[in-house]
Amino acid sequence: MSDLVFALVVVGVWVAIGLITAWWMARRGYHHWGWLVMGAVFGPFLALAAGERVQLHQVGPLARMEVGARGPGGLRVLVGVDGSETSQAALDLAVELLGPYAEALVAAEVVGYDAAEDARAPSTTAARNRLGAVAERSGGRVTECDILSGPPAQALTAYAEEQHMDLVVVGSHGRGLSRRLLGDVARALVRQRTVPVLVVGGRGDAAPG
């Protein structure tokens, strides 16, 4: 093996380790694109630091906006939103079918842990704006809008358990480049057995979980 081939192999392994580590971190709630750059540059050193960086975070909202009065019903419903067509369909269905029977109808968007460390992060600002639009779209049915942090399925499940929600409503796919990856969020929510889940498609079709 020539020196050039050996050097290319070493560089390839170095970058691959870093990118795999960045992907692993993204699956655990660290979504900032900077981790990909750091992975490509620092390679195995990012892997050494990732174990300390990825840790348990406090359950609960980063920001909470009470936007409507509590309803007369007894249901507590959590709707996961992200600005996608299917999350809008999930919100509309929850408002129409469950709104009249809900004591609390909470809309929540999940951002990465990196955004949780910076209140002025673009993703947090965008989430606030989308949740403001959600409150208007609901016609007063949404009682509260929250911003959570972490992996979406894990954050929604933990929050639903903490707040004693009776049902979680989500779209079948969210925003982003990979519909399959984001569809995994809905599947992960369905697989958990602590809170019932209603998954809504883009045209209003729903599948209970």
C-alpha positions as MATLAB code, in Angstrom:
seq = 'MSDLVFALVVVGVWVAIGLITAWWMARRGYHHWGWLVMGAVFGPFLALAAGERVQLHQVGPLARMEVGARGPGGLRVLVGVDGSETSQAALDLAVELLGPYAEALVAAEVVGYDAAEDARAPSTTAARNRLGAVAERSGGRVTECDILSGPPAQALTAYAEEQHMDLVVVGSHGRGLSRRLLGDVARALVRQRTVPVLVVGGRGDAAPG';
ca = [
       0.000    0.000    0.000;
       1.442    3.348   -1.028;
       1.752    6.264    1.368;
      -0.967    8.170   -0.523;
      -3.472    5.311   -0.273;
      -2.662    4.832    3.410;
      -3.175    8.555    4.082;
      -6.518    8.519    2.235;
      -7.676    5.512    4.255;
      -6.710    7.197    7.523;
      -8.489   10.421    6.556;
     -11.571    8.470    5.449;
     -11.754    6.561    8.736;
     -11.162    9.771   10.696;
     -14.026   11.606    8.963;
     -16.330    8.561    9.076;
     -15.937    8.210   12.850;
     -16.706   11.896   13.326;
     -19.772   11.863   11.065;
     -21.142    8.699   12.679;
     -20.712   10.370   16.059;
     -22.547   13.490   14.816;
     -25.402   11.292   13.538;
     -25.510    9.478   16.900;
     -25.754   12.826   18.677;
     -28.524   13.985   16.326;
     -30.560   10.918   17.252;
     -30.217   12.008   20.884;
     -31.404   15.567   20.451;
     -28.337   17.492   19.197;
     -29.448   18.734   15.776;
     -27.174   21.711   15.054;
     -25.339   21.390   11.709;
     -22.134   22.441   13.450;
     -21.765   18.936   14.882;
     -21.319   17.597   11.331;
     -18.523   20.083   10.724;
     -16.897   19.215   14.036;
     -17.229   15.527   13.241;
     -15.480   15.935    9.889;
     -12.667   17.983   11.457;
     -12.132   16.346   14.831;
     -13.151   12.785   14.004;
     -12.504   10.405   16.932;
     -12.003   13.311   19.346;
     -15.675   14.223   18.943;
     -16.537   10.621   19.805;
     -14.578   10.964   23.055;
     -16.397   14.175   23.976;
     -19.860   13.028   22.883;
     -20.351   10.708   25.842;
     -20.053   13.626   28.254;
     -22.104   15.960   26.077;
     -25.054   13.603   25.625;
     -26.674   13.337   29.032;
     -30.093   13.394   30.662;
     -31.824   16.755   30.557;
     -34.623   18.106   32.682;
     -38.100   17.207   31.493;
     -40.377   20.171   30.974;
     -40.916   23.096   28.639;
     -38.219   25.596   27.727;
     -40.975   28.108   27.140;
     -44.651   28.048   28.031;
     -47.332   30.300   26.573;
     -50.851   30.140   27.994;
     -53.055   31.210   25.119;
     -56.581   30.059   25.974;
     -58.915   29.286   28.834;
     -59.283   25.770   30.204;
     -62.143   23.823   28.686;
     -65.110   22.262   30.485;
     -64.165   18.656   29.609;
     -61.886   16.263   31.405;
     -59.476   15.270   28.609;
     -55.844   16.354   28.579;
     -54.474   16.287   25.013;
     -50.958   16.962   23.733;
     -50.484   17.783   20.031;
     -46.984   17.635   18.538;
     -46.523   20.339   15.893;
     -43.647   21.377   13.631;
     -45.199   23.402   10.820;
     -45.598   20.427    8.479;
     -48.804   19.605    6.611;
     -49.439   16.504    8.700;
     -48.888   18.293   12.002;
     -51.413   20.911   10.899;
     -53.823   18.093   10.079;
     -53.174   16.628   13.542;
     -53.925   19.980   15.164;
     -57.097   20.494   13.128;
     -58.364   17.017   13.996;
     -57.599   17.459   17.692;
     -59.349   20.837   17.774;
     -62.413   19.609   15.891;
     -62.917   16.242   17.567;
     -61.403   16.692   21.010;
     -61.471   20.433   21.652;
     -65.040   20.511   23.060;
     -64.184   17.705   25.507;
     -60.709   18.846   26.561;
     -59.755   20.519   29.796;
     -56.287   21.128   28.331;
     -55.294   21.071   24.650;
     -51.538   21.683   24.557;
     -49.569   22.274   21.352;
     -45.858   21.497   21.682;
     -42.884   21.775   19.338;
     -39.556   20.070   20.041;
     -36.166   21.701   19.385;
     -32.691   20.248   19.828;
     -30.733   20.436   23.062;
     -28.374   22.950   21.440;
     -31.269   25.374   20.984;
     -32.247   24.788   24.609;
     -28.927   26.324   25.660;
     -29.561   29.543   23.701;
     -32.906   31.298   24.061;
     -32.139   33.325   20.905;
     -31.386   30.280   18.742;
     -33.073   30.471   15.309;
     -34.885   27.162   15.812;
     -36.362   28.380   19.115;
     -37.491   31.643   17.520;
     -39.032   29.744   14.611;
     -40.819   27.423   17.049;
     -42.275   30.417   18.917;
     -43.559   31.887   15.662;
     -45.104   28.599   14.528;
     -46.771   28.085   17.897;
     -48.196   31.605   17.706;
     -49.736   30.676   14.346;
     -51.028   27.440   15.891;
     -52.808   29.368   18.638;
     -54.528   31.555   16.056;
     -55.397   28.587   13.833;
     -57.111   26.784   16.706;
     -59.691   29.517   17.201;
     -59.094   29.633   20.945;
     -59.278   25.868   21.498;
     -55.554   25.492   22.248;
     -55.019   26.321   25.905;
     -51.221   26.270   26.012;
     -48.207   26.279   23.667;
     -44.914   24.784   24.867;
     -41.417   24.394   23.465;
     -39.663   21.164   24.499;
     -36.123   19.962   23.851;
     -34.485   16.682   22.915;
     -35.302   13.798   20.566;
     -38.924   14.468   19.505;
     -40.510   11.123   20.450;
     -38.681   10.961   23.774;
     -39.455   14.587   24.645;
     -43.158   14.285   23.810;
     -43.513   11.008   25.709;
     -41.720   12.303   28.815;
     -43.756   15.498   28.821;
     -47.027   13.614   28.323;
     -46.208   11.394   31.285;
     -45.145   14.312   33.469;
     -48.289   16.307   32.664;
     -50.626   13.272   32.898;
     -51.879   13.611   29.332;
     -54.669   11.289   28.218;
     -53.702   11.344   24.530;
     -50.865   12.451   22.234;
     -51.782   13.503   18.672;
     -49.065   13.748   15.997;
     -48.729   13.842   12.226;
     -47.484   10.764   10.412;
     -44.501   12.673    8.957;
     -42.899   15.986    9.827;
     -40.762   18.614    8.171;
     -37.318   17.795    6.874;
     -35.361   16.064    4.152;
     -36.021   12.509    5.301;
     -39.691   11.603    5.550;
     -38.705    8.104    6.605;
     -36.606    9.372    9.527;
     -39.307   11.746   10.713;
     -41.909    9.016   10.249;
     -39.886    7.058   12.766;
     -40.886    9.648   15.373;
     -44.535    8.688   14.972;
     -43.624    4.996   15.051;
     -41.547    5.468   18.198;
     -44.466    7.203   19.891;
     -46.829    4.396   18.901;
     -44.431    1.777   20.304;
     -44.335    3.339   23.762;
     -47.051    1.933   25.995;
     -47.558    4.676   28.572;
     -49.747    7.204   26.717;
     -52.251    6.517   23.884;
     -51.205    8.032   20.538;
     -53.281    9.156   17.548;
     -51.297    9.458   14.293;
     -52.826   11.694   11.609;
     -51.957   11.693    7.916;
     -51.843   14.680    5.583;
     -55.425   14.256    4.378;
     -56.973   13.798    7.783;
     -56.690    9.998    7.887;
     -55.795    8.825   11.376;
     -54.393    5.664   12.888;
     -54.682    4.989   16.622;
     -51.725    3.615   18.556;
];
